[in-house]
Coordinates of N, CA, C and O in Angstrom, one line a residue:
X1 N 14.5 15.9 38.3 CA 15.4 15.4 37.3 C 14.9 15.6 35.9 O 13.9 15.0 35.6
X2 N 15.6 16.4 35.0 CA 15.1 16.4 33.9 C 15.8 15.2 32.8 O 16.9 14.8 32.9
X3 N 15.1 15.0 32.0 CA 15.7 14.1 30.9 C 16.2 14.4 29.8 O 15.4 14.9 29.0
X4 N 17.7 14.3 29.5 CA 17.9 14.7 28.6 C 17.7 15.0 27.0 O 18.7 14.6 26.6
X5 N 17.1 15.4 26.2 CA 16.7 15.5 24.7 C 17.8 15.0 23.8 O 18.9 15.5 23.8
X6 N 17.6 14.1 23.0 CA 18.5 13.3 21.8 C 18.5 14.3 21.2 O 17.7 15.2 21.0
X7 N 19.8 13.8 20.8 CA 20.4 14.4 18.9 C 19.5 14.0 18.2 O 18.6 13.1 18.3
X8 N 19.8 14.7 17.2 CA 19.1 13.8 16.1 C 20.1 14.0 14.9 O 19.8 13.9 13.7
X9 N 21.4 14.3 15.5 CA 22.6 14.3 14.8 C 23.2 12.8 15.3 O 24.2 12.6 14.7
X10 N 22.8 12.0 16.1 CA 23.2 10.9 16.5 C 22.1 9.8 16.3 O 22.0 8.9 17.3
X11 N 21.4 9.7 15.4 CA 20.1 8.9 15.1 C 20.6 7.4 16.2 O 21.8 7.3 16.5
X12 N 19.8 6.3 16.6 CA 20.3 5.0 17.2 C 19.8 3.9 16.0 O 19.1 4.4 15.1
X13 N 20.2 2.7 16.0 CA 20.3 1.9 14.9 C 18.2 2.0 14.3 O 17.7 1.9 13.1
X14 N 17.4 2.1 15.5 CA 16.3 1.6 14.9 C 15.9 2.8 13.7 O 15.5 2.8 12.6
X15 N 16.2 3.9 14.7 CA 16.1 5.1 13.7 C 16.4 5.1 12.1 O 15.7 5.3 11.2
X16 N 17.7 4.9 12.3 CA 18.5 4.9 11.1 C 17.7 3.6 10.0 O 17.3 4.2 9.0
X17 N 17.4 2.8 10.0 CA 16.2 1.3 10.0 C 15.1 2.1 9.7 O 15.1 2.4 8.5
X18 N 14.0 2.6 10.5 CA 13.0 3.2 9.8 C 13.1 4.2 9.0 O 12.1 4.2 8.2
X19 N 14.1 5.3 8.6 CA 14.3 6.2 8.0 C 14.3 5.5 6.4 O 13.6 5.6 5.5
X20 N 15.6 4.5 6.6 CA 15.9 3.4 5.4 C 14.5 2.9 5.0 O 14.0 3.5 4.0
X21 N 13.9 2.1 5.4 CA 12.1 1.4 5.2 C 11.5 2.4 5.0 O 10.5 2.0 4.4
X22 N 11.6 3.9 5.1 CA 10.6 5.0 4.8 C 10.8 5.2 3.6 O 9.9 5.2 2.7
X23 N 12.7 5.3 3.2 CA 13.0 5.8 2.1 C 12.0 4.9 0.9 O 11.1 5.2 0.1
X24 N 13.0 3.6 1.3 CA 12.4 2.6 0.1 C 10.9 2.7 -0.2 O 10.5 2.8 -1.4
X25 N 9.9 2.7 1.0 CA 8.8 2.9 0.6 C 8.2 4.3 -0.4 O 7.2 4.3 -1.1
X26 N 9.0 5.1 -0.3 CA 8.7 6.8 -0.7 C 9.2 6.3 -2.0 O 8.4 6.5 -2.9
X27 N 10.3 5.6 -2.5 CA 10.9 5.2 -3.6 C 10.3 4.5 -4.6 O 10.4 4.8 -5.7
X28 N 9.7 3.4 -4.1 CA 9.1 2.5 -4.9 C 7.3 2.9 -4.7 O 6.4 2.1 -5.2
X29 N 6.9 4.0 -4.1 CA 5.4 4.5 -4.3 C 5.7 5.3 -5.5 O 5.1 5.0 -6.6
X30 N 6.8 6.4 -5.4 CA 6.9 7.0 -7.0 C 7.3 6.3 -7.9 O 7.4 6.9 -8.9
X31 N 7.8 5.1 -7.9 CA 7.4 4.3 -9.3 C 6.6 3.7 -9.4 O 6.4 3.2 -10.6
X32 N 5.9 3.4 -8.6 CA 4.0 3.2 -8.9 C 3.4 4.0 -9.9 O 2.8 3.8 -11.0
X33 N 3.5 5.3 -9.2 CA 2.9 6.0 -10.3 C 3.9 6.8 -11.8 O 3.5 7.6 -12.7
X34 N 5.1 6.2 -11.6 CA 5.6 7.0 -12.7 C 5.6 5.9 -14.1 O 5.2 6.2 -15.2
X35 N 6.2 4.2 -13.6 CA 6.3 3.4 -14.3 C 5.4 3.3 -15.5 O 4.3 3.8 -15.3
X36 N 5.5 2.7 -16.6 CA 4.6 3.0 -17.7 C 3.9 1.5 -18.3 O 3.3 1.1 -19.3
X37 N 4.6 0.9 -16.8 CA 4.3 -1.3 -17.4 C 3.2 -1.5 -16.4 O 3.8 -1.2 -15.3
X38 N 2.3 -1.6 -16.3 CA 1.2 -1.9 -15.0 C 1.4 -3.1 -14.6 O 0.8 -3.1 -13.6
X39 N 1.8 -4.0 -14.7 CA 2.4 -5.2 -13.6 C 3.6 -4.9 -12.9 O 3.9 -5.5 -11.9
X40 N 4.6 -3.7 -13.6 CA 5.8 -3.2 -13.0 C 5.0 -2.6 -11.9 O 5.0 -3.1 -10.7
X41 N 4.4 -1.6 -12.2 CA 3.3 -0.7 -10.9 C 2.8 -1.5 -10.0 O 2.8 -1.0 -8.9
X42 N 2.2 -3.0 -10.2 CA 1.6 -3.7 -8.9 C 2.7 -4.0 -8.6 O 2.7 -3.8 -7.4
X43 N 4.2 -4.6 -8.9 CA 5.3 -5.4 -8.1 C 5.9 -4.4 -7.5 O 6.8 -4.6 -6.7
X44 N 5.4 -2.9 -7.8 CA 6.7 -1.4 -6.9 C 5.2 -1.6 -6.2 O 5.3 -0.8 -5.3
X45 N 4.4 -2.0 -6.0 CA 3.4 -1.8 -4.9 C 3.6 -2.8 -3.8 O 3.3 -2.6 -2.6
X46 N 4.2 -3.9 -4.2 CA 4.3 -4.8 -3.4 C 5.4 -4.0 -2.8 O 5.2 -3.6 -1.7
X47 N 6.5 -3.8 -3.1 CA 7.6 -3.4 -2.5 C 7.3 -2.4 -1.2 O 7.6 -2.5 0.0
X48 N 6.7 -1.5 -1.8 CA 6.5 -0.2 -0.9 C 5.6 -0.8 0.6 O 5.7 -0.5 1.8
X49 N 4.8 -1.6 0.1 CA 3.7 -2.1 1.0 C 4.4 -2.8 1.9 O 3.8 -2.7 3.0
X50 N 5.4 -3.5 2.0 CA 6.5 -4.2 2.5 C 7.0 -3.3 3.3 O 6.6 -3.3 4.5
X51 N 8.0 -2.3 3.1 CA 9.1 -1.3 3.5 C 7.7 -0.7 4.4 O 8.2 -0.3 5.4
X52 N 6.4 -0.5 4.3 CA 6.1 -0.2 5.1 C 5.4 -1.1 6.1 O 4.7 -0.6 7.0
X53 N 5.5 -2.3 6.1 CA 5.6 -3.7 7.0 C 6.3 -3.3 8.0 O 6.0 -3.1 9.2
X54 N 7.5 -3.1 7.4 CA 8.9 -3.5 8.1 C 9.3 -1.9 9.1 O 10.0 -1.8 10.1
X55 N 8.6 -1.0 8.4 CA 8.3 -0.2 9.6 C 7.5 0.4 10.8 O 7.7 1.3 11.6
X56 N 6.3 -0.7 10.6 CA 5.5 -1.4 11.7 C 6.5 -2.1 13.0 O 6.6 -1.9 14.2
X57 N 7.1 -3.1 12.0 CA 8.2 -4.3 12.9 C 9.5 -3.0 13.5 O 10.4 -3.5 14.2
X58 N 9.5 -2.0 13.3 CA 10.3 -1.6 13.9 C 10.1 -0.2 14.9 O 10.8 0.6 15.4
X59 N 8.6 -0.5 14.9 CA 7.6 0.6 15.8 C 7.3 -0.7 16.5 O 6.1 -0.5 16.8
X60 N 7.5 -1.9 16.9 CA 7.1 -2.8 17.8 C 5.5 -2.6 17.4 O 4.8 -2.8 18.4
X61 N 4.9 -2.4 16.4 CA 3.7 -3.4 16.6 C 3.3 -4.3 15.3 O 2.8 -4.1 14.2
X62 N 4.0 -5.5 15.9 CA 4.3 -6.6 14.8 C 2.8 -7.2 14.4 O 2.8 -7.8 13.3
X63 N 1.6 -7.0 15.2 CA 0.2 -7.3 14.7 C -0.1 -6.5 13.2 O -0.4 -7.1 12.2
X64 N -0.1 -5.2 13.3 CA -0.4 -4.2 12.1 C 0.5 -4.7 11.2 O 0.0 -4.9 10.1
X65 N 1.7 -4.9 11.2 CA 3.1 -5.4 10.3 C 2.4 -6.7 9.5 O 2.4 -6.8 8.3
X66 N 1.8 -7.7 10.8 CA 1.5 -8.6 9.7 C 0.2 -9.1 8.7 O -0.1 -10.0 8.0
X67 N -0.4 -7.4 9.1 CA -1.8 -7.5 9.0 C -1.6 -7.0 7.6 O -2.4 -7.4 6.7
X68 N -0.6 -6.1 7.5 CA -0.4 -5.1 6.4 C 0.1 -6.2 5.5 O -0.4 -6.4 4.4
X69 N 1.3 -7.2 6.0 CA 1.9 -7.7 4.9 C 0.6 -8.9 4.4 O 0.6 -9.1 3.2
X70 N -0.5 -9.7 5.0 CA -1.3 -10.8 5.0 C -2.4 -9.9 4.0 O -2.8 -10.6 3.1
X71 N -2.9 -8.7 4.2 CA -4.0 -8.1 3.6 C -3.7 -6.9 2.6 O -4.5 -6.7 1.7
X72 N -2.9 -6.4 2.5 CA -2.4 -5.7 1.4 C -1.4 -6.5 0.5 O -1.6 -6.5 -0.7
X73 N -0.6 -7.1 0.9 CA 0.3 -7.5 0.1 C 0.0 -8.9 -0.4 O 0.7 -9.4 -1.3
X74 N -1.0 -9.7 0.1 CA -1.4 -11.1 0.0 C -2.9 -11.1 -0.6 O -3.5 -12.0 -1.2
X75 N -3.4 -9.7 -0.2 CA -4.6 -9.9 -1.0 C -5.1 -9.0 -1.8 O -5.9 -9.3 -2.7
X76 N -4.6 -7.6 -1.7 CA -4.9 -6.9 -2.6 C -4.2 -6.7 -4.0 O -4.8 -6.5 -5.1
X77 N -2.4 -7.0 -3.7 CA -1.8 -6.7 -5.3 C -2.2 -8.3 -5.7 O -2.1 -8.5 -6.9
X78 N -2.6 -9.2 -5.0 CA -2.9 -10.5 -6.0 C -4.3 -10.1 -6.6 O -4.5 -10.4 -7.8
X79 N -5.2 -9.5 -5.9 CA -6.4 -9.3 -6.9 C -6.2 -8.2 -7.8 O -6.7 -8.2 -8.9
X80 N -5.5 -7.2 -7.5 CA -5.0 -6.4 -9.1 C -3.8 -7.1 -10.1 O -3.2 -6.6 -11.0
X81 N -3.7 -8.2 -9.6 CA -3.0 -8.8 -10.7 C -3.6 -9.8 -11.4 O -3.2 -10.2 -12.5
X82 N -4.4 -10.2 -10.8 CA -5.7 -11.2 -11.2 C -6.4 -10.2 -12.3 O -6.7 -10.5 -13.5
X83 N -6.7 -8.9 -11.6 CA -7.4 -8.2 -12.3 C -6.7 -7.9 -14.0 O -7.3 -7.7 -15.1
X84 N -5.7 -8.0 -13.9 CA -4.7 -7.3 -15.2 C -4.8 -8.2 -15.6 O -4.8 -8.0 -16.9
X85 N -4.9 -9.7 -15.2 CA -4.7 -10.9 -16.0 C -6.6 -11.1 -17.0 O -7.0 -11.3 -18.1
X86 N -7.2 -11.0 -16.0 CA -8.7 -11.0 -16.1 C -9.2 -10.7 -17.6 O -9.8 -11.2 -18.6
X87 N -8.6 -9.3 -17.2 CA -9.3 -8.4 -18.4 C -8.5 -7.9 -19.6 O -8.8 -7.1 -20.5
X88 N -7.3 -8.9 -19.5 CA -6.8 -8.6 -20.5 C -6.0 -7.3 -20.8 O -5.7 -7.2 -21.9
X89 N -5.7 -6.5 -20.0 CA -4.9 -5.1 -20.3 C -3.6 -6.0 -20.4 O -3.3 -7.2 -20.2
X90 N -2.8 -4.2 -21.2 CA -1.7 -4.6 -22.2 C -0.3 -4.8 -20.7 O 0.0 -4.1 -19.7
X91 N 0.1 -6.0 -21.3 CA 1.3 -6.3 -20.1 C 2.6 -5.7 -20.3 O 3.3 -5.6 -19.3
X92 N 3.2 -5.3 -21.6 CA 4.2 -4.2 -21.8 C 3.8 -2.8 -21.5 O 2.9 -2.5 -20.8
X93 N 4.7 -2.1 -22.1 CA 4.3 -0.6 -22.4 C 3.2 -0.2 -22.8 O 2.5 -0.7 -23.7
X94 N 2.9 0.9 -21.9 CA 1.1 1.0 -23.0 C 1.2 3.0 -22.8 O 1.2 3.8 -21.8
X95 N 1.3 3.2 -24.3 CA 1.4 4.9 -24.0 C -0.1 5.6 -23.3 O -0.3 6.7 -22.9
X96 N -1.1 4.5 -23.2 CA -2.5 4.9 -22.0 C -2.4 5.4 -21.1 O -3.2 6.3 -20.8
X97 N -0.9 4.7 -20.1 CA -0.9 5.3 -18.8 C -0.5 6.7 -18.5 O -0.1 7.0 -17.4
X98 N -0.4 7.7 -19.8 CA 0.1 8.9 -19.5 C -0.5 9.7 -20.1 O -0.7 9.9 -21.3
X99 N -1.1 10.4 -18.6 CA -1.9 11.4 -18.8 C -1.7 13.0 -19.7 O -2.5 13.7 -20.2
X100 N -0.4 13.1 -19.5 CA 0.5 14.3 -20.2 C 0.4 15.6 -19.2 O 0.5 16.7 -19.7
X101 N 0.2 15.4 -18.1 CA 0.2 16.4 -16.8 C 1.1 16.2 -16.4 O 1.0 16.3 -15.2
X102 N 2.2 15.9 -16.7 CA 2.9 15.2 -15.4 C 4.0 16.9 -15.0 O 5.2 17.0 -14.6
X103 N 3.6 17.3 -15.1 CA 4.3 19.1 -14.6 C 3.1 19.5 -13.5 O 3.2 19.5 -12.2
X104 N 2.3 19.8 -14.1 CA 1.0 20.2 -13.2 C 1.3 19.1 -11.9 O 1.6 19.6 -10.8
X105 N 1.3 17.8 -12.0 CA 1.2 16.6 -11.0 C 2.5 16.7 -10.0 O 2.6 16.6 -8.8
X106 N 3.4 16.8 -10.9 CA 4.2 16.4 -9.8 C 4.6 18.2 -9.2 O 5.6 18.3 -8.4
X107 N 3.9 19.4 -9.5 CA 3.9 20.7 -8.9 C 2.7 20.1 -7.6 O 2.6 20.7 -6.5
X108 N 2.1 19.3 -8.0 CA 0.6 19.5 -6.9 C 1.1 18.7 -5.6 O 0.9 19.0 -4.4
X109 N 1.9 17.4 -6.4 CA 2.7 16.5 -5.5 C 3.7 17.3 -4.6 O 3.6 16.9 -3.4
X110 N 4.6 18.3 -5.0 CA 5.5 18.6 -4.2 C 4.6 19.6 -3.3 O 4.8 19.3 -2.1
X111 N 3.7 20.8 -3.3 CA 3.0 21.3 -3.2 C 2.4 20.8 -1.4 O 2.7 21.1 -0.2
X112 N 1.7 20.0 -1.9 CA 0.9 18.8 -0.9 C 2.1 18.1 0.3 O 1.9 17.9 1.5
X113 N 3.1 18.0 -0.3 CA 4.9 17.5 0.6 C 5.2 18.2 1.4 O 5.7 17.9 2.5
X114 N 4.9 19.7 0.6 CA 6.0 20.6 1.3 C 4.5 20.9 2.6 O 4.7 21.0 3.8
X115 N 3.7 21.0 2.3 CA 2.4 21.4 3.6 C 2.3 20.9 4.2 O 2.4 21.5 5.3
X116 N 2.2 19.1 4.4 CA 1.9 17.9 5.0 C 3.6 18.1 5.8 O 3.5 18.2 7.0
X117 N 4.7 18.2 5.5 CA 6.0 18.2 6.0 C 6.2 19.8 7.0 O 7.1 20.3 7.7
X118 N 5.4 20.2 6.8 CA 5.7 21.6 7.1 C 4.7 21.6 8.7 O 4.9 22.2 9.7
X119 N 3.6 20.8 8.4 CA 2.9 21.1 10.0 C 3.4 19.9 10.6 O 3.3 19.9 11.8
X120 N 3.8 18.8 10.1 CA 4.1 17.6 11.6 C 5.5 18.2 11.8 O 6.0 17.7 12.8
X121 N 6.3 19.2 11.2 CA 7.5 19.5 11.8 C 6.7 20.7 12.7 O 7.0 20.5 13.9
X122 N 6.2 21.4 12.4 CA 5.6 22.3 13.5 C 4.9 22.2 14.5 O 4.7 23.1 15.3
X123 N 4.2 21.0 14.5 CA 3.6 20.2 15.2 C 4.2 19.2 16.1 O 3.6 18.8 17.1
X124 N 5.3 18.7 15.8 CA 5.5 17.6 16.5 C 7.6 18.1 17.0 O 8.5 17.4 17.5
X125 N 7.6 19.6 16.3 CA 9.1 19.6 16.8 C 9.8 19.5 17.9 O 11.1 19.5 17.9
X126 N 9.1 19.5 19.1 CA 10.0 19.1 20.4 C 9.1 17.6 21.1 O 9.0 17.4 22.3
X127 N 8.7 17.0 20.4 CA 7.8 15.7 20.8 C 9.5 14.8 20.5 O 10.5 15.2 19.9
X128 N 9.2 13.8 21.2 CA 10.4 12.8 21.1 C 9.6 11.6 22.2 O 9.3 11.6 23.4
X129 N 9.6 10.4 21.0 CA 9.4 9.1 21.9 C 10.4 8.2 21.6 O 10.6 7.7 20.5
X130 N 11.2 7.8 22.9 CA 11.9 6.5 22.6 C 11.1 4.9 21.8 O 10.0 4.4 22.1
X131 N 11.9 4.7 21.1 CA 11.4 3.5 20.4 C 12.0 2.7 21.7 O 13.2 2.8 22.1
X132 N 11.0 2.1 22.3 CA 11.0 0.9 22.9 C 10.5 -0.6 22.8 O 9.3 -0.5 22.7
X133 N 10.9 -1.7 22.7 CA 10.1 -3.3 22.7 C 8.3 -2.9 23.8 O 8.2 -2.4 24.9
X134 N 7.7 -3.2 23.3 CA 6.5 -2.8 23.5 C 5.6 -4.8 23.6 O 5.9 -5.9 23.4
X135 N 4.2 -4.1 24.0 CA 3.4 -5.6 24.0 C 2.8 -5.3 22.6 O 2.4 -4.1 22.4
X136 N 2.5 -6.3 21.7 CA 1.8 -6.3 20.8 C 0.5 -6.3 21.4 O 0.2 -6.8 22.5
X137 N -0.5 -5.4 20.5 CA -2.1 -5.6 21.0 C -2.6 -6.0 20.4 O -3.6 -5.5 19.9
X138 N -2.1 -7.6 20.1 CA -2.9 -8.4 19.5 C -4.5 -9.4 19.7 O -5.3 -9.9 19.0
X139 N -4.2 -9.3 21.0 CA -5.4 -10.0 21.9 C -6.9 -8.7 22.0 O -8.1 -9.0 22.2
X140 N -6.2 -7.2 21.9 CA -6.7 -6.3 22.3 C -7.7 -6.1 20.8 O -9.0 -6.1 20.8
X141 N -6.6 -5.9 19.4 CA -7.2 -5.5 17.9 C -7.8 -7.1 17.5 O -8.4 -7.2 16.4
X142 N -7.8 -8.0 18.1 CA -8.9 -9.3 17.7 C -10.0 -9.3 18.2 O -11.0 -9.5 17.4
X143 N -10.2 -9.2 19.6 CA -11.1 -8.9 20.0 C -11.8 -8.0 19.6 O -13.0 -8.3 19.2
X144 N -11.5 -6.8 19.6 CA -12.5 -5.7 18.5 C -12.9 -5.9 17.6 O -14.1 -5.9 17.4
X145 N -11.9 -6.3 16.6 CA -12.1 -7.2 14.9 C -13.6 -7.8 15.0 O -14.6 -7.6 14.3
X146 N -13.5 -8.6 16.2 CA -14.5 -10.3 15.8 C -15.4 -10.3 16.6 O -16.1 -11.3 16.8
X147 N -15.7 -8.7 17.4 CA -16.8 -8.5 18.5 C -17.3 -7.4 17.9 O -18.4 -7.6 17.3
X148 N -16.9 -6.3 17.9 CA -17.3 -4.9 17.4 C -17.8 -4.8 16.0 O -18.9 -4.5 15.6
X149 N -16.4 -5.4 15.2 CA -16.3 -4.7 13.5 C -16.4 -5.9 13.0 O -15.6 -6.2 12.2
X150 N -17.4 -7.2 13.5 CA -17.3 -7.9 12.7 C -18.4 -8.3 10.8 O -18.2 -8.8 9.7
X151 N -19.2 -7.7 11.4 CA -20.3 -7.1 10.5 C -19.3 -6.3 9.1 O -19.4 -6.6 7.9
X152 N -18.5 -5.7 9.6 CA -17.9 -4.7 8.4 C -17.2 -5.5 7.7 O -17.5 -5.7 6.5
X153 N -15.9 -6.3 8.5 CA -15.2 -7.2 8.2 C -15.8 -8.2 7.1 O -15.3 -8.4 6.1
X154 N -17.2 -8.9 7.4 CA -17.3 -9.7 6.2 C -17.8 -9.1 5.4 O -17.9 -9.7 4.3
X155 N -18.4 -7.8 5.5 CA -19.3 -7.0 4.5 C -17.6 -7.0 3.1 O -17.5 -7.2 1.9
X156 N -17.0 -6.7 4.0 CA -15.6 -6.4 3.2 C -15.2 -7.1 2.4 O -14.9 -6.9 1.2
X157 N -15.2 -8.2 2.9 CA -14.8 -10.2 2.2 C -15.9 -10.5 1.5 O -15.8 -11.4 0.6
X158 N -17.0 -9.9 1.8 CA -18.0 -10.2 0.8 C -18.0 -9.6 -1.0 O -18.1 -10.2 -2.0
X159 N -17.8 -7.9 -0.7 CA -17.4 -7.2 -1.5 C -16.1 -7.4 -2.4 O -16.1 -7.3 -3.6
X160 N -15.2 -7.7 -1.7 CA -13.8 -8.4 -2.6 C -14.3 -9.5 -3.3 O -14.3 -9.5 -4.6
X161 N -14.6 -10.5 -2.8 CA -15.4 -11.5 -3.6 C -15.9 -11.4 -4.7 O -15.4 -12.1 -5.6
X162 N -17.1 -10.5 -4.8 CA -17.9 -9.9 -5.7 C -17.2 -9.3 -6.7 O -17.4 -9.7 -7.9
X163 N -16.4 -8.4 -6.5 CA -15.5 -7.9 -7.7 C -15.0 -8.5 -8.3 O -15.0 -8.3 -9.5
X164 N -14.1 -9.9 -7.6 CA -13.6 -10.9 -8.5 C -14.3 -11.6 -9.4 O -14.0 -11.8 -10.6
X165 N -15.4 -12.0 -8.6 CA -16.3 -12.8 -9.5 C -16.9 -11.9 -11.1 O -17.2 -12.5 -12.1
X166 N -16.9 -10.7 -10.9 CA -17.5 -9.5 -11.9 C -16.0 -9.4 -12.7 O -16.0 -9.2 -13.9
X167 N -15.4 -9.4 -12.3 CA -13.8 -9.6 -12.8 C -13.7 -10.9 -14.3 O -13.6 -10.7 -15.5
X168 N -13.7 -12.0 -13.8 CA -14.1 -13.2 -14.6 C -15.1 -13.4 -14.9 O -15.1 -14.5 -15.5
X169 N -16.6 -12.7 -15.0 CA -17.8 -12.2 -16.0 C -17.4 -11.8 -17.2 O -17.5 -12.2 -18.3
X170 N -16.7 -10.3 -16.5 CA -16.3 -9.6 -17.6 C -15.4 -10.0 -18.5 O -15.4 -9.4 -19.6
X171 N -14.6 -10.9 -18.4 CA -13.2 -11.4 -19.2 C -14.1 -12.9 -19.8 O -13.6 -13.0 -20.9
X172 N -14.9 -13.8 -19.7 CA -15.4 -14.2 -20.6 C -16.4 -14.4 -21.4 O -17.5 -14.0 -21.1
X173 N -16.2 -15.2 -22.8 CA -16.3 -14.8 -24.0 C -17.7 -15.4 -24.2 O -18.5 -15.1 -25.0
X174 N -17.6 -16.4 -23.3 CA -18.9 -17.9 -23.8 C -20.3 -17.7 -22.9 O -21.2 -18.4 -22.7
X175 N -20.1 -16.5 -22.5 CA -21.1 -16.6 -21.6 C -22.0 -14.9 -21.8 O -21.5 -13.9 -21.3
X176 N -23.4 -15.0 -22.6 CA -24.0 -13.3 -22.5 C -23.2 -12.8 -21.6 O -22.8 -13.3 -20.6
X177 N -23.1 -11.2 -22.4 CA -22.8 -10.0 -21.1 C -21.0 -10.2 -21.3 O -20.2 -9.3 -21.7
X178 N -21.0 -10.8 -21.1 CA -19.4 -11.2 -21.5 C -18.6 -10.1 -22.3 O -19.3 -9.1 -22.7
X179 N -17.1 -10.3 -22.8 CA -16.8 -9.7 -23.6 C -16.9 -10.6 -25.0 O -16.5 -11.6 -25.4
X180 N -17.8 -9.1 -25.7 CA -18.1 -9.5 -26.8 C -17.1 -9.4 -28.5 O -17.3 -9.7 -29.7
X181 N -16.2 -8.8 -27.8 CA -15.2 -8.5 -28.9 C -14.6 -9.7 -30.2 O -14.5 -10.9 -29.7
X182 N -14.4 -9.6 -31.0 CA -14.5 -10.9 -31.8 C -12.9 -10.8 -31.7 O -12.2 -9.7 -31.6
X183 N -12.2 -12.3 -31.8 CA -11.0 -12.7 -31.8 C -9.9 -11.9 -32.8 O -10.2 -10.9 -33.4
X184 N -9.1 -12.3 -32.7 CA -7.9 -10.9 -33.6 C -7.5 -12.7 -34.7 O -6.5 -12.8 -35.4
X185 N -8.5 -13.9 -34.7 CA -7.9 -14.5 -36.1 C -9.0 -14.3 -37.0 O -9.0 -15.1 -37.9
X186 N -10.3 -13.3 -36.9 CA -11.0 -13.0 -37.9 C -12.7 -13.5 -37.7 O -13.7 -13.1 -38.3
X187 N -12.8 -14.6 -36.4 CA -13.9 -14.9 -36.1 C -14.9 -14.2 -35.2 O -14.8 -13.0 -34.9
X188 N -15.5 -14.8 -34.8 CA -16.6 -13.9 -33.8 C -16.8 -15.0 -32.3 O -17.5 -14.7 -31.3

């Protein structure tokens, strides 16, 4: 008995769902890098980081989904926003963030699209897996975490730590080493 091969002129609702969560994510990564406000660039980070949550939750493995939304989205755009707040960068417009490549960039960008798109279609053109409800391997990726990779894991929490703390070194004023820049009302 052979099984028959899907359309893919007839996508099913999850399909159509991840395509959508792909888009958004592909959407709000290039205003990451196009935007010209760097707290606009961490909140299209949060976006993207999300849309690709949500297409974890619709590959059934809702552990990675909430790992992505708990550790990327809960701890990393909060410490680059800590960080923006820290050090003081400019929270409007800042003509800094442009490098004046952006021809060269976005040729290397499409470049890189069209190669990367060009072998998983050659690569993966008669592969087809049904999206099925699946077991989370949550019991399976904890156990590894907290037996295996536990050593890395706090080496990791340790290191984040550290940057914050060198984060709020750097940003005050009253303490050597600090920033030393004298106030904009004329004192030191």
């Amino acid at each position: 008995m052979t099984e028959a091969v899907p359309s893919y002129l007839s996508p099913t609702g999850q399909e159509i769902v991840f395509l959508l969560l792909g888009a958004v994510a592909v959407g709000s990564a290039l205003l990451v890098v196009t935007t010209k406000q760097l707290v606009h660039a961490a909140l299209w980070l949060v976006v993207s980081f999300g849309a690709l949550a949500g297409c974890y939750l619709v590959l059934t493995a809702e552990f990675v989904a909430w790992v992505q939304v708990l550790i990327y989205v809960g701890a990393v755009v909060v410490l680059m926003l800590f960080g923006i707040m820290l050090t003081r960068a400019p929270i409007g417009r800042s003509a800094d963030l442009d490098s004046g490549n952006r021809v060269v960039s976005a040729l290397v960008a499409l470049a890189t699209a069209a190669i990367l798109v060009t072998v998983v279609i050659d690569g993966f053109r008669t592969a087809y897996t049904p999206l099925k409800p699946g077991h989370g391997a949550a019991k399976e990726l904890g156990a590894s975490v907290f037996a295996t990779w536990v050593l890395p894991f706090e080496a990791l929490s340790v290191l984040l730590l550290a940057a914050l703390i060198g984060a709020i070194v750097l940003s005050r004023t009253d303490i050597p080493g600090g920033n030393s820049a004298p106030d904009q009302t004329g004192g030191h």
